[in-house]
Amino acid sequence: NAGVTQTPKFRVLKTGQSMTLLCAQDMNHEYMYWYRQDPGMGLRLIHYSVGEGTTAKGEVPDGYNVSRLKKQNFLLGLESAAPSQTSVYFCASSSPVSTSGSEPLTDTQYFGPGTRLTVL
Amino acid sequence: GQNIDQPTEMTATEGAIVQINCTYQTSGFNGLFWYQQHAGEAPTFLSYNVLDGLEEKGRFSSFLSRSKGYSYLLLKELQMKDSASYLCAVMDSNYQLIWGAGTKLIIKP
């Protein structure tokens, strides 16, 4: 199992450009999340999804859009990148019920390796 | 507002014991998580507490007092590989995780 994967790992954008970050999980998890992590701050939730075809706003959704067309994929889009969106972006997934005997408990979030985005 | 407080940085010696504290004020409580995050890597799950008391898992233990809004992570027999940031997160009444800024732990030989 690959767990949670993210592409790309690094990206540099110019102000105003757009891009899509892809997150994929092979653990059959219902829930998926997009966070950003900035120095000196805790992880902040951008958007999340509780199932295929559903999305919801988190704490800092402005400037981002998401889609969950397939259960295993969660896409994060930046429509018009701004320097304030320079950050490390993490995707995570979890399940409200155990999907395998190896999980320690439900609702534990498992993270992808992150995408480092710089907006110039 | 919701708030998670933990020290920004701590230093400890290899082989020693260190306690990382976390205090929280959240709207509701559905459990407290500790994650480890090595520099440049993803957070990984360490422990979960939902009832008061101590949960032990090898060299790591986590304690919770819901009445005090307080938790700590205890690391014993410190190893150099324990140098990392330790993140405290509380699941609120909406089942959203509220994250602390993390405690950077530096282990010295």
PDB file of C-alpha atoms in Angstrom:
ATOM      1  CA  ASN A   1       0.000   0.000   0.000  1.00  0.00           C
ATOM      2  CA  ALA A   2       1.292   3.432  -0.955  1.00  0.00           C
ATOM      3  CA  GLY A   3      -0.937   5.151   1.620  1.00  0.00           C
ATOM      4  CA  VAL A   4      -1.456   8.807   0.728  1.00  0.00           C
ATOM      5  CA  THR A   5       0.459  10.267  -2.190  1.00  0.00           C
ATOM      6  CA  GLN A   6       0.660  13.839  -3.458  1.00  0.00           C
ATOM      7  CA  THR A   7       1.814  15.350  -6.720  1.00  0.00           C
ATOM      8  CA  PRO A   8       3.756  17.447  -7.385  1.00  0.00           C
ATOM      9  CA  LYS A   9       6.289  17.558  -4.543  1.00  0.00           C
ATOM     10  CA  PHE A  10       7.510  21.055  -5.404  1.00  0.00           C
ATOM     11  CA  ARG A  11       6.161  23.872  -7.541  1.00  0.00           C
ATOM     12  CA  VAL A  12       6.991  27.507  -8.204  1.00  0.00           C
ATOM     13  CA  LEU A  13       4.260  29.735  -9.597  1.00  0.00           C
ATOM     14  CA  LYS A  14       4.025  33.341 -10.630  1.00  0.00           C
ATOM     15  CA  THR A  15       1.305  35.519  -9.176  1.00  0.00           C
ATOM     16  CA  GLY A  16      -1.933  34.969 -11.073  1.00  0.00           C
ATOM     17  CA  GLN A  17      -1.093  31.524 -12.390  1.00  0.00           C
ATOM     18  CA  SER A  18      -3.306  28.554 -11.632  1.00  0.00           C
ATOM     19  CA  MET A  19      -2.483  24.991 -10.685  1.00  0.00           C
ATOM     20  CA  THR A  20      -3.979  21.784  -9.316  1.00  0.00           C
ATOM     21  CA  LEU A  21      -2.540  19.622  -6.564  1.00  0.00           C
ATOM     22  CA  LEU A  22      -3.473  15.950  -6.673  1.00  0.00           C
ATOM     23  CA  CYS A  23      -3.937  13.708  -3.660  1.00  0.00           C
ATOM     24  CA  ALA A  24      -4.552   9.981  -3.925  1.00  0.00           C
ATOM     25  CA  GLN A  25      -5.135   7.358  -1.226  1.00  0.00           C
ATOM     26  CA  ASP A  26      -5.396   3.593  -1.519  1.00  0.00           C
ATOM     27  CA  MET A  27      -6.765   2.874   1.962  1.00  0.00           C
ATOM     28  CA  ASN A  28     -10.431   3.102   0.954  1.00  0.00           C
ATOM     29  CA  HIS A  29     -10.918   6.031   3.345  1.00  0.00           C
ATOM     30  CA  GLU A  30     -14.135   8.024   3.204  1.00  0.00           C
ATOM     31  CA  TYR A  31     -12.746  11.307   4.488  1.00  0.00           C
ATOM     32  CA  MET A  32     -10.086  13.435   2.850  1.00  0.00           C
ATOM     33  CA  TYR A  33      -8.579  16.781   3.833  1.00  0.00           C
ATOM     34  CA  TRP A  34      -6.366  19.547   2.516  1.00  0.00           C
ATOM     35  CA  TYR A  35      -4.232  21.502   4.991  1.00  0.00           C
ATOM     36  CA  ARG A  36      -1.631  24.184   4.700  1.00  0.00           C
ATOM     37  CA  GLN A  37       1.289  24.480   7.094  1.00  0.00           C
ATOM     38  CA  ASP A  38       3.086  27.764   7.652  1.00  0.00           C
ATOM     39  CA  PRO A  39       6.015  28.504   9.988  1.00  0.00           C
ATOM     40  CA  GLY A  40       4.959  29.148  13.572  1.00  0.00           C
ATOM     41  CA  MET A  41       1.384  28.105  12.933  1.00  0.00           C
ATOM     42  CA  GLY A  42      -0.560  24.925  13.308  1.00  0.00           C
ATOM     43  CA  LEU A  43      -1.936  23.013  10.369  1.00  0.00           C
ATOM     44  CA  ARG A  44      -4.930  24.874   8.980  1.00  0.00           C
ATOM     45  CA  LEU A  45      -7.760  23.097   7.223  1.00  0.00           C
ATOM     46  CA  ILE A  46      -8.547  24.441   3.749  1.00  0.00           C
ATOM     47  CA  HIS A  47     -11.290  22.096   2.526  1.00  0.00           C
ATOM     48  CA  TYR A  48     -12.391  18.600   3.316  1.00  0.00           C
ATOM     49  CA  SER A  49     -14.612  15.867   1.947  1.00  0.00           C
ATOM     50  CA  VAL A  50     -16.672  13.252   3.751  1.00  0.00           C
ATOM     51  CA  GLY A  51     -17.345  11.203   0.659  1.00  0.00           C
ATOM     52  CA  GLU A  52     -17.205  10.983  -3.113  1.00  0.00           C
ATOM     53  CA  GLY A  53     -18.925  13.972  -4.693  1.00  0.00           C
ATOM     54  CA  THR A  54     -19.093  16.023  -1.489  1.00  0.00           C
ATOM     55  CA  THR A  55     -16.817  18.829  -0.287  1.00  0.00           C
ATOM     56  CA  ALA A  56     -16.942  21.413   2.481  1.00  0.00           C
ATOM     57  CA  LYS A  57     -15.038  24.518   3.525  1.00  0.00           C
ATOM     58  CA  GLY A  58     -12.534  24.466   6.317  1.00  0.00           C
ATOM     59  CA  GLU A  59     -10.903  27.270   8.235  1.00  0.00           C
ATOM     60  CA  VAL A  60      -9.099  28.990   5.320  1.00  0.00           C
ATOM     61  CA  PRO A  61     -10.935  28.189   2.051  1.00  0.00           C
ATOM     62  CA  ASP A  62     -10.583  31.511   0.214  1.00  0.00           C
ATOM     63  CA  GLY A  63      -8.616  31.297  -3.027  1.00  0.00           C
ATOM     64  CA  TYR A  64      -8.910  27.506  -3.238  1.00  0.00           C
ATOM     65  CA  ASN A  65     -11.332  25.067  -4.799  1.00  0.00           C
ATOM     66  CA  VAL A  66     -11.562  21.302  -4.471  1.00  0.00           C
ATOM     67  CA  SER A  67     -13.159  18.336  -6.167  1.00  0.00           C
ATOM     68  CA  ARG A  68     -13.727  14.725  -5.125  1.00  0.00           C
ATOM     69  CA  LEU A  69     -14.922  12.965  -8.262  1.00  0.00           C
ATOM     70  CA  LYS A  70     -13.494   9.622  -7.214  1.00  0.00           C
ATOM     71  CA  LYS A  71     -13.298   8.245  -3.685  1.00  0.00           C
ATOM     72  CA  GLN A  72      -9.547   7.803  -3.845  1.00  0.00           C
ATOM     73  CA  ASN A  73      -8.701  11.249  -5.234  1.00  0.00           C
ATOM     74  CA  PHE A  74      -8.998  14.760  -3.812  1.00  0.00           C
ATOM     75  CA  LEU A  75      -7.880  17.698  -5.935  1.00  0.00           C
ATOM     76  CA  LEU A  76      -6.961  21.156  -4.672  1.00  0.00           C
ATOM     77  CA  GLY A  77      -7.039  24.017  -7.161  1.00  0.00           C
ATOM     78  CA  LEU A  78      -5.564  27.484  -6.951  1.00  0.00           C
ATOM     79  CA  GLU A  79      -7.433  29.693  -9.389  1.00  0.00           C
ATOM     80  CA  SER A  80      -5.153  32.745  -9.285  1.00  0.00           C
ATOM     81  CA  ALA A  81      -2.113  32.190  -7.103  1.00  0.00           C
ATOM     82  CA  ALA A  82      -0.986  34.889  -4.660  1.00  0.00           C
ATOM     83  CA  PRO A  83       2.254  35.160  -2.646  1.00  0.00           C
ATOM     84  CA  SER A  84       0.182  34.582   0.529  1.00  0.00           C
ATOM     85  CA  GLN A  85      -0.447  31.060  -0.741  1.00  0.00           C
ATOM     86  CA  THR A  86       3.228  30.180  -0.466  1.00  0.00           C
ATOM     87  CA  SER A  87       3.114  27.263   1.938  1.00  0.00           C
ATOM     88  CA  VAL A  88       3.481  23.531   2.393  1.00  0.00           C
ATOM     89  CA  TYR A  89       0.273  21.730   1.502  1.00  0.00           C
ATOM     90  CA  PHE A  90      -0.625  18.406   3.086  1.00  0.00           C
ATOM     91  CA  CYS A  91      -3.371  16.042   2.127  1.00  0.00           C
ATOM     92  CA  ALA A  92      -4.732  13.577   4.669  1.00  0.00           C
ATOM     93  CA  SER A  93      -7.342  10.848   4.781  1.00  0.00           C
ATOM     94  CA  SER A  94      -9.246   9.032   7.495  1.00  0.00           C
ATOM     95  CA  SER A  95     -12.110   6.659   7.964  1.00  0.00           C
ATOM     96  CA  PRO A  96     -15.112   6.861  10.294  1.00  0.00           C
ATOM     97  CA  VAL A  97     -14.944   3.096  10.588  1.00  0.00           C
ATOM     98  CA  SER A  98     -11.986   0.778  10.460  1.00  0.00           C
ATOM     99  CA  THR A  99     -11.293  -0.428   6.924  1.00  0.00           C
ATOM    100  CA  SER A 100      -8.559  -2.829   7.926  1.00  0.00           C
ATOM    101  CA  GLY A 101      -7.466  -4.640  11.027  1.00  0.00           C
ATOM    102  CA  SER A 102      -4.172  -2.794  11.127  1.00  0.00           C
ATOM    103  CA  GLU A 103      -5.564   0.678  11.857  1.00  0.00           C
ATOM    104  CA  PRO A 104      -5.140   1.698  15.513  1.00  0.00           C
ATOM    105  CA  LEU A 105      -8.443   3.504  15.649  1.00  0.00           C
ATOM    106  CA  THR A 106     -10.942   5.289  13.475  1.00  0.00           C
ATOM    107  CA  ASP A 107     -10.693   8.971  12.576  1.00  0.00           C
ATOM    108  CA  THR A 108      -6.896   8.906  12.708  1.00  0.00           C
ATOM    109  CA  GLN A 109      -5.684  11.063   9.863  1.00  0.00           C
ATOM    110  CA  TYR A 110      -2.919   9.750   7.611  1.00  0.00           C
ATOM    111  CA  PHE A 111      -0.890  12.325   5.753  1.00  0.00           C
ATOM    112  CA  GLY A 112       0.734  12.531   2.355  1.00  0.00           C
ATOM    113  CA  PRO A 113       4.351  13.739   1.964  1.00  0.00           C
ATOM    114  CA  GLY A 114       3.371  17.333   1.202  1.00  0.00           C
ATOM    115  CA  THR A 115       3.725  19.797  -1.666  1.00  0.00           C
ATOM    116  CA  ARG A 116       6.005  22.807  -1.264  1.00  0.00           C
ATOM    117  CA  LEU A 117       4.503  25.682  -3.210  1.00  0.00           C
ATOM    118  CA  THR A 118       6.191  29.025  -3.770  1.00  0.00           C
ATOM    119  CA  VAL A 119       4.309  31.887  -5.375  1.00  0.00           C
ATOM    120  CA  LEU A 120       6.491  34.698  -6.645  1.00  0.00           C
TER     121      LEU A 120
ATOM    122  CA  GLY B   1     -12.103  31.092  20.020  1.00  0.00           C
ATOM    123  CA  GLN B   2     -10.354  27.775  19.877  1.00  0.00           C
ATOM    124  CA  ASN B   3      -6.776  27.572  21.028  1.00  0.00           C
ATOM    125  CA  ILE B   4      -4.065  24.971  21.427  1.00  0.00           C
ATOM    126  CA  ASP B   5      -0.892  25.982  23.281  1.00  0.00           C
ATOM    127  CA  GLN B   6       2.385  24.108  23.373  1.00  0.00           C
ATOM    128  CA  PRO B   7       5.985  25.270  23.850  1.00  0.00           C
ATOM    129  CA  THR B   8       7.737  26.352  20.689  1.00  0.00           C
ATOM    130  CA  GLU B   9      10.994  24.526  21.328  1.00  0.00           C
ATOM    131  CA  MET B  10      12.553  22.185  23.871  1.00  0.00           C
ATOM    132  CA  THR B  11      16.027  20.711  24.242  1.00  0.00           C
ATOM    133  CA  ALA B  12      16.881  17.408  25.901  1.00  0.00           C
ATOM    134  CA  THR B  13      19.786  15.008  26.172  1.00  0.00           C
ATOM    135  CA  GLU B  14      20.058  11.612  24.534  1.00  0.00           C
ATOM    136  CA  GLY B  15      18.944   8.885  26.955  1.00  0.00           C
ATOM    137  CA  ALA B  16      16.944  11.300  29.134  1.00  0.00           C
ATOM    138  CA  ILE B  17      13.195  11.857  29.564  1.00  0.00           C
ATOM    139  CA  VAL B  18      11.249  14.841  28.241  1.00  0.00           C
ATOM    140  CA  GLN B  19       7.656  15.957  28.772  1.00  0.00           C
ATOM    141  CA  ILE B  20       5.917  18.112  26.161  1.00  0.00           C
ATOM    142  CA  ASN B  21       2.833  19.891  27.450  1.00  0.00           C
ATOM    143  CA  CYS B  22      -0.290  20.907  25.571  1.00  0.00           C
ATOM    144  CA  THR B  23      -3.185  22.992  26.870  1.00  0.00           C
ATOM    145  CA  TYR B  24      -6.357  23.515  24.931  1.00  0.00           C
ATOM    146  CA  GLN B  25      -9.575  25.504  24.812  1.00  0.00           C
ATOM    147  CA  THR B  26     -11.965  24.185  22.199  1.00  0.00           C
ATOM    148  CA  SER B  27     -15.668  24.077  21.467  1.00  0.00           C
ATOM    149  CA  GLY B  28     -16.314  20.531  22.503  1.00  0.00           C
ATOM    150  CA  PHE B  29     -13.918  17.651  22.860  1.00  0.00           C
ATOM    151  CA  ASN B  30     -13.810  14.376  20.966  1.00  0.00           C
ATOM    152  CA  GLY B  31     -10.267  13.314  21.662  1.00  0.00           C
ATOM    153  CA  LEU B  32      -6.701  14.559  21.613  1.00  0.00           C
ATOM    154  CA  PHE B  33      -4.018  13.410  19.187  1.00  0.00           C
ATOM    155  CA  TRP B  34      -0.249  13.629  19.212  1.00  0.00           C
ATOM    156  CA  TYR B  35       1.663  13.507  15.942  1.00  0.00           C
ATOM    157  CA  GLN B  36       5.377  13.460  15.199  1.00  0.00           C
ATOM    158  CA  GLN B  37       6.751  15.442  12.269  1.00  0.00           C
ATOM    159  CA  HIS B  38      10.361  15.217  11.141  1.00  0.00           C
ATOM    160  CA  ALA B  39      11.690  18.226   9.247  1.00  0.00           C
ATOM    161  CA  GLY B  40      10.460  18.238   5.669  1.00  0.00           C
ATOM    162  CA  GLU B  41       8.207  15.248   6.198  1.00  0.00           C
ATOM    163  CA  ALA B  42       4.549  14.524   6.849  1.00  0.00           C
ATOM    164  CA  PRO B  43       3.048  14.283  10.346  1.00  0.00           C
ATOM    165  CA  THR B  44       2.692  10.708  11.572  1.00  0.00           C
ATOM    166  CA  PHE B  45       0.287   9.501  14.250  1.00  0.00           C
ATOM    167  CA  LEU B  46       1.687   8.800  17.721  1.00  0.00           C
ATOM    168  CA  SER B  47      -1.177   8.599  20.202  1.00  0.00           C
ATOM    169  CA  TYR B  48      -4.805   9.293  20.959  1.00  0.00           C
ATOM    170  CA  ASN B  49      -6.514  10.059  24.294  1.00  0.00           C
ATOM    171  CA  VAL B  50     -10.219  10.499  24.821  1.00  0.00           C
ATOM    172  CA  LEU B  51     -10.513   9.492  28.490  1.00  0.00           C
ATOM    173  CA  ASP B  52      -8.543  10.894  31.420  1.00  0.00           C
ATOM    174  CA  GLY B  53      -5.364   9.090  32.254  1.00  0.00           C
ATOM    175  CA  LEU B  54      -2.178   7.758  30.812  1.00  0.00           C
ATOM    176  CA  GLU B  55      -1.788   5.795  27.594  1.00  0.00           C
ATOM    177  CA  GLU B  56       1.542   4.030  27.235  1.00  0.00           C
ATOM    178  CA  LYS B  57       3.033   2.869  23.984  1.00  0.00           C
ATOM    179  CA  GLY B  58       6.633   1.763  24.204  1.00  0.00           C
ATOM    180  CA  ARG B  59       8.933   4.695  24.931  1.00  0.00           C
ATOM    181  CA  PHE B  60       6.092   7.165  24.397  1.00  0.00           C
ATOM    182  CA  SER B  61       3.219   7.887  26.804  1.00  0.00           C
ATOM    183  CA  SER B  62       0.428  10.429  26.580  1.00  0.00           C
ATOM    184  CA  PHE B  63      -1.645  11.817  29.426  1.00  0.00           C
ATOM    185  CA  LEU B  64      -4.967  13.626  29.391  1.00  0.00           C
ATOM    186  CA  SER B  65      -6.932  15.655  31.932  1.00  0.00           C
ATOM    187  CA  ARG B  66     -10.162  16.853  30.349  1.00  0.00           C
ATOM    188  CA  SER B  67     -11.165  18.951  33.373  1.00  0.00           C
ATOM    189  CA  LYS B  68      -7.907  20.901  33.122  1.00  0.00           C
ATOM    190  CA  GLY B  69      -7.784  21.035  29.314  1.00  0.00           C
ATOM    191  CA  TYR B  70      -4.311  19.576  29.513  1.00  0.00           C
ATOM    192  CA  SER B  71      -2.253  16.832  27.962  1.00  0.00           C
ATOM    193  CA  TYR B  72       1.374  15.855  27.873  1.00  0.00           C
ATOM    194  CA  LEU B  73       3.524  13.595  25.765  1.00  0.00           C
ATOM    195  CA  LEU B  74       6.291  11.815  27.637  1.00  0.00           C
ATOM    196  CA  LEU B  75       9.269  10.494  25.737  1.00  0.00           C
ATOM    197  CA  LYS B  76      11.649   8.153  27.560  1.00  0.00           C
ATOM    198  CA  GLU B  77      15.142   6.928  26.705  1.00  0.00           C
ATOM    199  CA  LEU B  78      15.514   9.652  24.132  1.00  0.00           C
ATOM    200  CA  GLN B  79      17.258   8.813  20.890  1.00  0.00           C
ATOM    201  CA  MET B  80      18.705  11.164  18.295  1.00  0.00           C
ATOM    202  CA  LYS B  81      15.969  10.079  15.867  1.00  0.00           C
ATOM    203  CA  ASP B  82      13.394  11.590  18.262  1.00  0.00           C
ATOM    204  CA  SER B  83      14.531  15.043  17.132  1.00  0.00           C
ATOM    205  CA  ALA B  84      11.349  16.290  15.458  1.00  0.00           C
ATOM    206  CA  SER B  85       8.352  18.502  15.969  1.00  0.00           C
ATOM    207  CA  TYR B  86       5.516  17.145  18.081  1.00  0.00           C
ATOM    208  CA  LEU B  87       2.034  18.326  17.192  1.00  0.00           C
ATOM    209  CA  CYS B  88      -0.919  18.352  19.577  1.00  0.00           C
ATOM    210  CA  ALA B  89      -4.385  18.350  18.009  1.00  0.00           C
ATOM    211  CA  VAL B  90      -7.866  18.305  19.527  1.00  0.00           C
ATOM    212  CA  MET B  91     -10.986  17.039  17.787  1.00  0.00           C
ATOM    213  CA  ASP B  92     -13.764  19.532  18.485  1.00  0.00           C
ATOM    214  CA  SER B  93     -17.533  19.128  18.615  1.00  0.00           C
ATOM    215  CA  ASN B  94     -17.715  19.223  14.794  1.00  0.00           C
ATOM    216  CA  TYR B  95     -15.153  16.417  14.580  1.00  0.00           C
ATOM    217  CA  GLN B  96     -12.625  18.841  13.097  1.00  0.00           C
ATOM    218  CA  LEU B  97      -9.010  18.702  14.254  1.00  0.00           C
ATOM    219  CA  ILE B  98      -7.667  21.896  15.799  1.00  0.00           C
ATOM    220  CA  TRP B  99      -3.878  21.909  15.659  1.00  0.00           C
ATOM    221  CA  GLY B 100      -1.233  23.430  17.865  1.00  0.00           C
ATOM    222  CA  ALA B 101       1.786  25.059  16.232  1.00  0.00           C
ATOM    223  CA  GLY B 102       4.013  22.196  17.346  1.00  0.00           C
ATOM    224  CA  THR B 103       6.966  21.788  19.691  1.00  0.00           C
ATOM    225  CA  LYS B 104      10.372  21.415  18.100  1.00  0.00           C
ATOM    226  CA  LEU B 105      12.378  18.931  20.155  1.00  0.00           C
ATOM    227  CA  ILE B 106      16.157  19.087  19.877  1.00  0.00           C
ATOM    228  CA  ILE B 107      18.113  16.106  21.184  1.00  0.00           C
ATOM    229  CA  LYS B 108      21.742  16.678  22.122  1.00  0.00           C
ATOM    230  CA  PRO B 109      24.290  13.866  22.520  1.00  0.00           C
TER     231      PRO B 109
END
